[in-house]
Coordinates of C-alpha atoms in Angstrom, one line a residue:
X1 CA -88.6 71.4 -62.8
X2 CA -84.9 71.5 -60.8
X3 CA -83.5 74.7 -59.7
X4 CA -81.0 76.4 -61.4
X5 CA -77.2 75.6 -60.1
X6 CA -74.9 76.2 -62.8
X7 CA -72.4 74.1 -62.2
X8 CA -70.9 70.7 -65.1
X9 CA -72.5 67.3 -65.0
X10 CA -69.0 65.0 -64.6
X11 CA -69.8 61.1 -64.4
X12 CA -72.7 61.9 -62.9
X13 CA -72.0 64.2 -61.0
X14 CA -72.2 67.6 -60.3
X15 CA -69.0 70.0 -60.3
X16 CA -68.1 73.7 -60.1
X17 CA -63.9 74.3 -59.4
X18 CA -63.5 77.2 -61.5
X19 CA -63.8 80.6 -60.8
X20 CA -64.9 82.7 -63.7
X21 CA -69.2 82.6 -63.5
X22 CA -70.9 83.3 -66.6
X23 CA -74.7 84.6 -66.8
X24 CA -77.2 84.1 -69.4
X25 CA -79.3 87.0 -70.9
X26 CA -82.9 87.8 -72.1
X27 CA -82.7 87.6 -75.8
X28 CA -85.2 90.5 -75.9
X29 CA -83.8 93.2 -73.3
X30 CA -80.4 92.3 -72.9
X31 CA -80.6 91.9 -68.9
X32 CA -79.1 89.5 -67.2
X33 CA -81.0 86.5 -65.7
X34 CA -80.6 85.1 -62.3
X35 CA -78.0 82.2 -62.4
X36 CA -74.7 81.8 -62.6
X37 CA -72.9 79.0 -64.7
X38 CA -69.3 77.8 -63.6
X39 CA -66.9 77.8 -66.4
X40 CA -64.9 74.6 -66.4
X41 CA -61.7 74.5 -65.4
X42 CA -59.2 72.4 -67.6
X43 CA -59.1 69.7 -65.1
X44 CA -63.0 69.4 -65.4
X45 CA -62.8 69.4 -68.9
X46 CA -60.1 66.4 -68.2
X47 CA -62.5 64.7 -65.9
X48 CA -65.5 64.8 -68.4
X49 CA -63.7 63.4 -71.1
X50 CA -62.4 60.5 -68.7
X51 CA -65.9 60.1 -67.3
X52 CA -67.1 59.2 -70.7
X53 CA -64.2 56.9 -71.6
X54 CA -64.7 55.4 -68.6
X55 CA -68.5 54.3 -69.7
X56 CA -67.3 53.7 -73.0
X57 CA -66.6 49.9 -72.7
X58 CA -69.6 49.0 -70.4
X59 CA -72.1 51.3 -72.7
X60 CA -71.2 50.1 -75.8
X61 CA -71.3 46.3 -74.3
X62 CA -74.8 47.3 -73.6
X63 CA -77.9 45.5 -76.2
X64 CA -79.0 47.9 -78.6
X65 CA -82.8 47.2 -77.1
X66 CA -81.1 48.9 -73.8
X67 CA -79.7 51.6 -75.7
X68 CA -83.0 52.2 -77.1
X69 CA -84.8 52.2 -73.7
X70 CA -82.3 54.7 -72.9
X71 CA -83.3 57.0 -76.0
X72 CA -87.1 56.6 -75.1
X73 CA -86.7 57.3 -71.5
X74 CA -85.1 60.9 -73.0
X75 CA -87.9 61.6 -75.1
X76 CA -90.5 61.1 -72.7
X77 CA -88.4 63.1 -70.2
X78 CA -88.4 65.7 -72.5
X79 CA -92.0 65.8 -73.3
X80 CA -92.6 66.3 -69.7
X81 CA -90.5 69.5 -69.5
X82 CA -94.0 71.9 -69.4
X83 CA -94.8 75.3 -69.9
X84 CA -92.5 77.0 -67.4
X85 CA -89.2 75.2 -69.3
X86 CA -90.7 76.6 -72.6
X87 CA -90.6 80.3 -71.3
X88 CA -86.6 80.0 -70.1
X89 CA -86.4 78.9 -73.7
X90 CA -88.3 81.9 -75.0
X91 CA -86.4 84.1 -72.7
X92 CA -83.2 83.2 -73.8
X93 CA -83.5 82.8 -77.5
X94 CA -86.5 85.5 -78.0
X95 CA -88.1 82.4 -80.0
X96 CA -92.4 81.9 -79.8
X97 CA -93.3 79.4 -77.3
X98 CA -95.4 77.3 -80.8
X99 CA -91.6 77.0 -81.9
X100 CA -90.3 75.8 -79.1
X101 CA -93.1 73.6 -78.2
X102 CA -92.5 72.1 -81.9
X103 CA -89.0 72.1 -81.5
X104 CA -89.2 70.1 -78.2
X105 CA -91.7 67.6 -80.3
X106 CA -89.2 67.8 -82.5
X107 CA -85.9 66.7 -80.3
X108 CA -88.2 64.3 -78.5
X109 CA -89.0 62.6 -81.9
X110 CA -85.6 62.3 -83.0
X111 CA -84.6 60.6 -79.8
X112 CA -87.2 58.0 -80.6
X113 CA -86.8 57.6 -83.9
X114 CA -83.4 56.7 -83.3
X115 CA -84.5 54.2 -80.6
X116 CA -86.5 52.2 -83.7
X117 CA -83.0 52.1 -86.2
X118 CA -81.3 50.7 -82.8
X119 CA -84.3 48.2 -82.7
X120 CA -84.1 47.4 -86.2
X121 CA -80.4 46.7 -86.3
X122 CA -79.7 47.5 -89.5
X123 CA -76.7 50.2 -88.6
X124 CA -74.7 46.4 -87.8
X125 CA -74.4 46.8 -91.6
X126 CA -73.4 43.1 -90.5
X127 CA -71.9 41.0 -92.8
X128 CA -71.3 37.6 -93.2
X129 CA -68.1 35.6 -95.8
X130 CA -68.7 31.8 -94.9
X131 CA -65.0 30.1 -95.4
X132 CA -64.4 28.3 -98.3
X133 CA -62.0 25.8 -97.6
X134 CA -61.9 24.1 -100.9
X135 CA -61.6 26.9 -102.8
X136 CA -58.6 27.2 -105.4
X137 CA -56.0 28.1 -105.7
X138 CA -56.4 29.5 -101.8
X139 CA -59.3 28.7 -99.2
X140 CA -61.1 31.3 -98.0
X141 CA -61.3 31.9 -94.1
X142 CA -64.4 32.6 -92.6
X143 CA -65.0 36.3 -92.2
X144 CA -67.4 38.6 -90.5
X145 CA -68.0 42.3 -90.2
X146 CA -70.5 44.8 -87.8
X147 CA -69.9 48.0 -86.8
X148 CA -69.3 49.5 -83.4
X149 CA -69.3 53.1 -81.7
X150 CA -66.3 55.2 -82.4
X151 CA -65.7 56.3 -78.6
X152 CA -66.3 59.4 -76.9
X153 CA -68.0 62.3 -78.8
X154 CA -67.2 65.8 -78.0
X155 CA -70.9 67.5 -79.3
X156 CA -71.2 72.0 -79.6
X157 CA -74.7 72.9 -79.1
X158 CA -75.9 75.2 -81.7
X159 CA -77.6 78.9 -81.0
X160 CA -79.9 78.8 -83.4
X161 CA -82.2 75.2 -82.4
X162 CA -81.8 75.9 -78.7
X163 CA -83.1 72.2 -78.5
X164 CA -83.1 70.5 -81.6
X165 CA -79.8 70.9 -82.1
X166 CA -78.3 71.2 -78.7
X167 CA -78.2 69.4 -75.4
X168 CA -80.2 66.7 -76.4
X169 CA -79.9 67.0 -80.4
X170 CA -79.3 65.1 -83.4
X171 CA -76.0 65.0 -83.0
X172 CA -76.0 63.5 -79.0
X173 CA -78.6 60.9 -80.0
X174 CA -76.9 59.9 -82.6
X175 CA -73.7 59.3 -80.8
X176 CA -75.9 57.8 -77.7
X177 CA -77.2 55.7 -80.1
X178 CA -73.8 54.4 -82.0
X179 CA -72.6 53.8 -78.1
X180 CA -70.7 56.4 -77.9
X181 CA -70.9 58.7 -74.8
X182 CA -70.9 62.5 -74.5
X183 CA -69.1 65.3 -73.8
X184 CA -71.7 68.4 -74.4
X185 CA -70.4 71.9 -74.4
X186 CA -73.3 73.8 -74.1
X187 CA -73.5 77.1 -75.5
X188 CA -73.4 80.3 -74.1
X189 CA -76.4 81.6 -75.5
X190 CA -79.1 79.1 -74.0
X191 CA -77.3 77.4 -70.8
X192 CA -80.3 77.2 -68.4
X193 CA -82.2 75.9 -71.9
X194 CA -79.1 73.3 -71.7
X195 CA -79.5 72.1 -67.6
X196 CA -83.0 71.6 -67.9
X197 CA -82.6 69.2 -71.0
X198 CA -79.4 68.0 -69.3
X199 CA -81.6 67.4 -66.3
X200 CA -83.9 65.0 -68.1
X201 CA -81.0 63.3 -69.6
X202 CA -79.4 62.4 -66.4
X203 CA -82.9 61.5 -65.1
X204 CA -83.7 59.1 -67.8
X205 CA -80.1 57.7 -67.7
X206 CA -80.7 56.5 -64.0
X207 CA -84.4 55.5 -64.6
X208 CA -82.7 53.3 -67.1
X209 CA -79.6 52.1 -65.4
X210 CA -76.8 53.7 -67.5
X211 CA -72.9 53.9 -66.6
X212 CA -72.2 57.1 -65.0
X213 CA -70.5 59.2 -67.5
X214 CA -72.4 58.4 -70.4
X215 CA -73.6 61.9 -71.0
X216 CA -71.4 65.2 -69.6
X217 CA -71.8 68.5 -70.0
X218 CA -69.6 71.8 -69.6
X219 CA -70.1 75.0 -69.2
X220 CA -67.2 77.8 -70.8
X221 CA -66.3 80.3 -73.5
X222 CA -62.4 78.4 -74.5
X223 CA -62.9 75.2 -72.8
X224 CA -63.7 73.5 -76.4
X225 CA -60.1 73.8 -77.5
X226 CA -59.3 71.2 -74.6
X227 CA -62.0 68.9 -75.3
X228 CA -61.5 68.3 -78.5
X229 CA -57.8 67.9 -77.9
X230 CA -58.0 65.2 -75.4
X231 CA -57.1 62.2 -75.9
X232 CA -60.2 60.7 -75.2
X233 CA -62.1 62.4 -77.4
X234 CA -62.8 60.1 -80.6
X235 CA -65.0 62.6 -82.4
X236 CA -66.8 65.5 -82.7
X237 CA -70.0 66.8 -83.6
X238 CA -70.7 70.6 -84.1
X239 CA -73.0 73.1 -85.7
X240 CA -72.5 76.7 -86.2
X241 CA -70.1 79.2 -88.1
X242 CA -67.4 78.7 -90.8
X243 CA -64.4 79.8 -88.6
X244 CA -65.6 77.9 -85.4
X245 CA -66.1 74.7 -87.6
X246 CA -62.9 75.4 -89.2
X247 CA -60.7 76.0 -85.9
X248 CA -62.1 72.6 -84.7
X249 CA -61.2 70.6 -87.5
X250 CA -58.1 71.9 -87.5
X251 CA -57.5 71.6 -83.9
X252 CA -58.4 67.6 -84.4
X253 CA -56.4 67.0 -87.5
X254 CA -53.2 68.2 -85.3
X255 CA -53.6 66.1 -82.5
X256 CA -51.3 62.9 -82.0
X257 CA -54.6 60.6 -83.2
X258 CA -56.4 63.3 -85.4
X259 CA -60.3 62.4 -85.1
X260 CA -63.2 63.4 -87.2
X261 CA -65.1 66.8 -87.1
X262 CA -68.8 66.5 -88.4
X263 CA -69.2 70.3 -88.7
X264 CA -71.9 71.4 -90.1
X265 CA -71.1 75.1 -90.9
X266 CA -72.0 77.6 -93.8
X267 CA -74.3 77.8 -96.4
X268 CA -76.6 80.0 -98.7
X269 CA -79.1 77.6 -100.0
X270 CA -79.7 79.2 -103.6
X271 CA -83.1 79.1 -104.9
X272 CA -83.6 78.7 -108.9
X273 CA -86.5 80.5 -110.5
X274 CA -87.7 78.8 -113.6
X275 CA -88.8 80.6 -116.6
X276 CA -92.5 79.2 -116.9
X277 CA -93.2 79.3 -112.9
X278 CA -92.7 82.8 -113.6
X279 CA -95.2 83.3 -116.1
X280 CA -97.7 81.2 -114.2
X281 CA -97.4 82.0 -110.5
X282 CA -94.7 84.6 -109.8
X283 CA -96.5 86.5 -106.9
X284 CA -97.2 83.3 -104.9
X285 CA -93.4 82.6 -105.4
X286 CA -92.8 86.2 -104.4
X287 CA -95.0 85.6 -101.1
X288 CA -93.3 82.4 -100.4
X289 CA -89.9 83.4 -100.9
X290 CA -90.4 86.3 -99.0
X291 CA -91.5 84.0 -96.0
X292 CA -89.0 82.2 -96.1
X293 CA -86.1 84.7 -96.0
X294 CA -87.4 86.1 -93.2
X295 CA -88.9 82.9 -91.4
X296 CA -87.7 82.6 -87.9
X297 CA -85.5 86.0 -88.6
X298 CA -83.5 83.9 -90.9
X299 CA -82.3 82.4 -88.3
X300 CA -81.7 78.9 -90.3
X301 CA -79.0 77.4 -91.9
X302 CA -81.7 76.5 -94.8
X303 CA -82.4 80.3 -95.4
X304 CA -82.6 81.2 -98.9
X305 CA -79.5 83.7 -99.0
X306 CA -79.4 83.4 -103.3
X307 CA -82.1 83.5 -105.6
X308 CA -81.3 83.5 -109.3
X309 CA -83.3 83.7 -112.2
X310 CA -82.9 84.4 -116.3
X311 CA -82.9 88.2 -117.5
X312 CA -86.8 88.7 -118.5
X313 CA -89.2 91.0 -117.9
X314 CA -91.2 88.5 -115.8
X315 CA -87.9 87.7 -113.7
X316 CA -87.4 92.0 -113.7
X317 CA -91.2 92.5 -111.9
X318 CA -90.4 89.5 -109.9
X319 CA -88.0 90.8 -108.3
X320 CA -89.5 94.1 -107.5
X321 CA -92.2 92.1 -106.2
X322 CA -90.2 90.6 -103.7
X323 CA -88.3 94.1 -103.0
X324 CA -91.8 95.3 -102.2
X325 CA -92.4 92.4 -99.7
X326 CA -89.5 92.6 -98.1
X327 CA -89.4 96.3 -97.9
X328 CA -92.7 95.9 -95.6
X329 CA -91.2 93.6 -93.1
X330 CA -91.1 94.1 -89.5
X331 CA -87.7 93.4 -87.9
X332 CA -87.7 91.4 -85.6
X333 CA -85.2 90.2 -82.4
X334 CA -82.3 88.2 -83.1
X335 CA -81.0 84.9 -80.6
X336 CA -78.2 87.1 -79.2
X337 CA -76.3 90.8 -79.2
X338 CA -73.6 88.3 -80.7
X339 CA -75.9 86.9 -84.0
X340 CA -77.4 90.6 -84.8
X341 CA -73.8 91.9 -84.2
X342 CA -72.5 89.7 -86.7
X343 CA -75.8 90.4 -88.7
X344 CA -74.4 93.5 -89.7
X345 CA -71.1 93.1 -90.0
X346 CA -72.3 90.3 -93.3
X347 CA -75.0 93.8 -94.2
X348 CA -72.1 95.8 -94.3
X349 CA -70.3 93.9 -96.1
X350 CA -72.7 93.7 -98.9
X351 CA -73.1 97.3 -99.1
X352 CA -69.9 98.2 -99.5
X353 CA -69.0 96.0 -102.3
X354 CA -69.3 97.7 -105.7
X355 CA -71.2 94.9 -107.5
X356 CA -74.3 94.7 -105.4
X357 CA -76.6 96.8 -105.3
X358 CA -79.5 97.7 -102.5
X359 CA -82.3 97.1 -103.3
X360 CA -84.7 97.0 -100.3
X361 CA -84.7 97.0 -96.6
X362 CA -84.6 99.8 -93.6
X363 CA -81.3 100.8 -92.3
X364 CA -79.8 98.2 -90.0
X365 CA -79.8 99.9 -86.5
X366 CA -81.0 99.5 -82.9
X367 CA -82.0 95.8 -81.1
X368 CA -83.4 94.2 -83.9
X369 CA -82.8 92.8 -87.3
X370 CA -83.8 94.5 -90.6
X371 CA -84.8 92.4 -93.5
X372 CA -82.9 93.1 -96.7
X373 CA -82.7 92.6 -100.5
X374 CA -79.6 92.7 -102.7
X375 CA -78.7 92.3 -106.2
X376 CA -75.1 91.4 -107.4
X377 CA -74.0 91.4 -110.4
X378 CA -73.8 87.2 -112.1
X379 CA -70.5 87.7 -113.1
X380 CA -69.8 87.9 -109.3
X381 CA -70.8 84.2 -108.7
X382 CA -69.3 83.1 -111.4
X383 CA -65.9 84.2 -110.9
X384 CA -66.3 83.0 -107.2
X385 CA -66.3 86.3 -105.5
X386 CA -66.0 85.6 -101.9
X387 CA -69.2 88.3 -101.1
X388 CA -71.5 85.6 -102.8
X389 CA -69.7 82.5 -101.2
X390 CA -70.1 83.7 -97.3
X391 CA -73.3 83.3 -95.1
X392 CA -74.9 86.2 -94.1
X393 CA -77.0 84.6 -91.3
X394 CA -80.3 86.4 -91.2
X395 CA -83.1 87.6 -93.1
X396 CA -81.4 89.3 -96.0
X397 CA -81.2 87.2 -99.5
X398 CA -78.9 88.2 -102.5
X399 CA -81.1 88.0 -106.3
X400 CA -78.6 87.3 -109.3
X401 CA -79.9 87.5 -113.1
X402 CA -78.0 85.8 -115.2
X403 CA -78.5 86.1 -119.6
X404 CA -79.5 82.3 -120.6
X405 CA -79.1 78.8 -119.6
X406 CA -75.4 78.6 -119.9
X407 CA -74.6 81.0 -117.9
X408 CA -76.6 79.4 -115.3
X409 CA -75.1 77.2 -115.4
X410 CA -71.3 78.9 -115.1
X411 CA -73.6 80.5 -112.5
X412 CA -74.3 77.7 -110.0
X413 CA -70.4 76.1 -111.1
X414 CA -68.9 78.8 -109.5
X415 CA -70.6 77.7 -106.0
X416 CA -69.1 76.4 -103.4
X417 CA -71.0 73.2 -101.4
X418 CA -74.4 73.9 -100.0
X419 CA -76.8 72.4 -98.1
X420 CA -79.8 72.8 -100.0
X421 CA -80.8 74.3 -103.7
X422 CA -84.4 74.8 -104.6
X423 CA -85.8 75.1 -108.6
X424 CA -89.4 76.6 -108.7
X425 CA -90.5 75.4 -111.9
X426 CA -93.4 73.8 -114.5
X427 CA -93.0 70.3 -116.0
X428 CA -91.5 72.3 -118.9
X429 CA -89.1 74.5 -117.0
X430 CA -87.7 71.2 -115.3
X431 CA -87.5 69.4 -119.4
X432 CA -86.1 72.1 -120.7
X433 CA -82.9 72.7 -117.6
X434 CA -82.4 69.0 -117.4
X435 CA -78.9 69.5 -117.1
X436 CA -79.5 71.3 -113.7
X437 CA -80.1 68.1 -111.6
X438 CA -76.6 66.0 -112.3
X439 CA -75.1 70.0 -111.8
X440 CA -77.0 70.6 -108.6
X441 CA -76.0 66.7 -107.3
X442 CA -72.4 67.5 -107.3
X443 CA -73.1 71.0 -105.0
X444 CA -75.0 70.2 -102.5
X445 CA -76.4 67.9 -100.0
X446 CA -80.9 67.8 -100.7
X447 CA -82.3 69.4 -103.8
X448 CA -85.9 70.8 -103.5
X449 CA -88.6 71.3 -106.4
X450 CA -90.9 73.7 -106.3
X451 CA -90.4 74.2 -101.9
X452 CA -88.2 76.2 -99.8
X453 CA -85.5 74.8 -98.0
X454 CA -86.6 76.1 -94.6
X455 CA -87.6 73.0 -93.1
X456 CA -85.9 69.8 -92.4
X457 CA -87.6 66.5 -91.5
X458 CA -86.4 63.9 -89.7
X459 CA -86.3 60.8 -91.2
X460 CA -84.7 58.1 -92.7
X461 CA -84.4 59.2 -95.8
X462 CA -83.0 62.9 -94.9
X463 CA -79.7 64.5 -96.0
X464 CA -78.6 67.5 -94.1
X465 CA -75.1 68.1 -95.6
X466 CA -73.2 68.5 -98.4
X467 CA -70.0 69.7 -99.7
X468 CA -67.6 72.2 -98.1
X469 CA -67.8 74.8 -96.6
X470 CA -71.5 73.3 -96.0
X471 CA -69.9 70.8 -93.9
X472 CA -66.4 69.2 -92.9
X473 CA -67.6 66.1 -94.2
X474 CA -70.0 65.5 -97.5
X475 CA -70.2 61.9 -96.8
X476 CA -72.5 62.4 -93.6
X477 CA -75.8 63.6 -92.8
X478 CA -76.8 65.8 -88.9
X479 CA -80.3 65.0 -89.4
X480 CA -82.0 61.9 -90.3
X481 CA -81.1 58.1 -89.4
X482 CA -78.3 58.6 -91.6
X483 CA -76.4 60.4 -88.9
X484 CA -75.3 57.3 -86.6
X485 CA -72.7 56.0 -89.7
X486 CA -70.8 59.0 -88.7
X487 CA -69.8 57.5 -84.9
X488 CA -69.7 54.2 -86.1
X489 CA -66.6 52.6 -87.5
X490 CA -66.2 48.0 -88.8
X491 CA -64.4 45.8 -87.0
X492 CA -64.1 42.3 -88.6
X493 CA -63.4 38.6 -87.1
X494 CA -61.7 36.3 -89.0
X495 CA -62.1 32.6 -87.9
X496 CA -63.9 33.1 -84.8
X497 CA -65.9 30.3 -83.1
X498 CA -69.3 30.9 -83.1
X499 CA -69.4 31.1 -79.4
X500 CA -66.8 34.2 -79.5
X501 CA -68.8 35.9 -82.1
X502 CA -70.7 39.3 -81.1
X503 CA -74.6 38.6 -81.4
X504 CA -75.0 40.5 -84.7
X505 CA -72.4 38.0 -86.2
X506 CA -73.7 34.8 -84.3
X507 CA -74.9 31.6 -86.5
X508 CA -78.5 31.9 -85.1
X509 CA -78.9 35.4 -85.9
X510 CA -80.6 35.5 -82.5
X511 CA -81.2 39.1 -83.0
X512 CA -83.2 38.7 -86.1
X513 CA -81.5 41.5 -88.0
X514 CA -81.4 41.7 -91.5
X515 CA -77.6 40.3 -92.4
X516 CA -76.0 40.0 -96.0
X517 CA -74.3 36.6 -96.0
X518 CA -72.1 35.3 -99.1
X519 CA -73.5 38.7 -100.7
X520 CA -77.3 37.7 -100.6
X521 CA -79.1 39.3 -98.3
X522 CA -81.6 37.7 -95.4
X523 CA -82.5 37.4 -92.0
X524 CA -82.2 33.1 -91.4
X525 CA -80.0 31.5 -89.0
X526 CA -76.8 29.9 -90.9

């Protein structure tokens, strides 16, 4: 594994001009480790973004079979980062190595995965018009559509999935997949976690013969703001809080040529509990809710932060079960001073607002995070209090007990856009609150049955997203194959020779791909 040096990858390069060093801490102990990271300067930030324009037109001319070679090479690069790469990660996030030994399967698997849509060539969405020069009273011209890679993507690496999510995440595959290059910013809470990864992608892009410049990275608390205001810069990717998602977006809806902002931001995830689960099998629900508040510290954006059920006195034990559960919970060590700072600022919050109550957890204090319990008052959510509405990132959830089905439904109307919401329930429970499913569809981005939301495959068929605040965009997914439509944009010929066609579009269909042609779908050669 390469040494430390701390300085920005530029076109493949390596370059340190600034002056301000930055250092990154053990998670656990709060002391400082041994390297020192050069903040960019705004020139290096200029010369990043131009580094990846510049590879923009020959890595997007580039067969997607290359482009997939290039993804495959990653994945086995990462896969080869061993043992002593998995304790820098554990040092820095205070994560178990099994996590970040899954998490690294994980990243490597989604790197691949998008290697076999790229492969597959469906995200063409290619489409074929065939002119009809007879037609009456006008002829149609012959028309063709496929899509290409926005440009440049600006991508913000996450705290949370120091690898998953970060230097090598769903978001940078996806755009490295769409042809799009990167500009990574990595984040301050994991950098030597981000120049190993960013090791093994420069590695795999000269084992596979990429333009220099199709991945950068930079180092910097402030330097975003430049990035995503350059003019190169044709999108962004990001995932973290509310007011960092919403300063970007903002910030690229003011340039000259606003651009998009896939931010994947806030969200509380509520869980329903059904009636009749209750009766049947409310302490496993009790154990399993319990593990997943407090799963990984609560350090997801999945985490359960609502639970809401129907006054009973089945719902009323419930929920002293689970203040029980939680109430026995070690704490445990948050990713950063930063996250457990903030931590209690969204505890104190709660505890000072008149309509929630306390119901279990030790006081908040010292190095690690407490779990907690709350109860808030229904009329709270339904009126849209703002208490109810904001993440509390961490392993604290909020119960509600609302009087009868209508008002929970007023209940989950007064929500703003989530990424997930879970109904435990029996095949009755899920007959009788039919109307939850068309509710729950306008909300939020996945709906669970009877599972907890902590826990994301990656997949084709995966949707992590959903409405604001959730995200910037509800139209998108940051996990799943789904994810490359967000750097992709059509471009359509009209009347071109076949021999000026891209391959996607030509007559042969020498790819193979699967094309829809005079709105009938099929693979043959016209």
């Amino acid at each position: 594994m390469n040494q430390i040096l701390g300085h920005n990858y530029i076109g493949g390069a390596r370059s340190a001009a600034g002056q301000t060093r930055l250092q990154s801490v053990d998670a656990s102990s709060g002391e400082a480790l041994p390297h020192d990271f050069i903040q960019a300067t705004a020139e290096e930030v200029d010369a990043a973004a131009k580094a990846a324009a510049a590879a923009y037109p020959a890595y997007r001319s580039l067969s997607a079979v290359r482009r997939a070679e290039f993804l495959e090479a990653i994945a086995d690069e990462l896969d080869a980062l061993g043992d002593e790469f998995v304790a820098v990660v554990c040092r820095e996030t205070a994560l178990p190595a099994a996590r970040i030994q899954g998490e690294r399967g994980r990243t490597s698997g989604q790197m691949r995965l998008f290697a076999k849509v790229l492969r597959r060539g469906d995200f063409y969405g290619a489409r074929i018009d065939r002119a009809l020069p007879e037609r009456t009273p006008l002829p149609r011209p012959d028309l063709r559509q496929y899509r290409i890679g926005l440009g440049p993507v600006a991508v913000f690496g996450a705290s949370n999935f120091p690898l998953a999510f970060s230097t090598a995440g769903g978001d940078t595959a996806s755009a490295l997949a769409a042809g799009c290059p990167v500009v990574f910013k990595a984040h301050s809470g994991h950098m030597a976690t981000a120049e190993h990864v960013a090791d093994a992608i420069i590695r795999a892009a000269e084992k596979t013969a990429m333009p220099a410049g199709v991945f950068n990275m930079i180092y910097g608390g402030g330097v975003g703001e430049w990035l995503v205001k350059h003019p190169a810069i044709q999108a962004v990717g990001f995932t973290g809080s509310l007011k960092g998602g919403r300063a970007l977006c903002d910030m690229a809806a003011a340039r000259a040529q606003p651009i998009p902002v896939f931010a994947e931001m806030s969200s509380i995830n509520p869980v329903i509990v059904l009636p009749q689960a209750l009766e049947t099998r409310a302490e496993n629900i009790a154990r399993d809710l319990t593990a997943s508040v407090v799963q990984g510290c609560g350090q997801f954006c999945t985490n359960p932060g609502l639970v809401i059920g129907i006054r009973s006195p089945q719902f009323t034990a419930f929920t002293q079960q689970v203040a029980a559960l939680i109430g026995d919970q070690a704490p445990q060590t948050m990713l950063n001073a930063g996250t457990l700072q903030s931590y209690g600022k969204g505890l104190q919050k709660l505890l000072a607002h008149p309509g929630i109550e306390h119901l279990a957890g030790r006081e908040q204090q010292g190095n690690q995070a407490q779990p907690q319990l709350f109860k808030a008052d229904a009329s709270l959510l339904i009126n849209g209090d703002e208490a109810l509405q904001e993440e509390v990132f961490g392993p604290t959830t909020v119960f509600v007990e609302v009087a009868d089905q209508a008002q929970l439904s007023a209940a989950l109307n007064g929500l703003h856009g989530q990424l997930t919401a879970t109904m435990i329930g029996e095949p009755a429970d899920f007959e009788r609150f039919s109307e939850l499913t068309p509710l729950l569809e306008q909300k939020v981005g996945r709906i669970l049955l009877n599972g907890y939301p902590t826990g994301v495959e990656v997949c084709d068929s995966m949707v992590h997203g959903g409405p604001y605040p959730a995200t910037s965009d509800a139209r998108g997914t940051s996990v799943g194959t789904l994810a490359i439509d967000r750097f992709l944009r059509p471009v359509c010929f009209q009347n071109y020779p076949d021999s000026l066609l891209p391959e996607p579009l030509k007559n042969a269909n020498p790819l193979g791909i699967q094309r829809l042609v005079d709105g009938v779908p099929g693979r043959e050669a016209l």
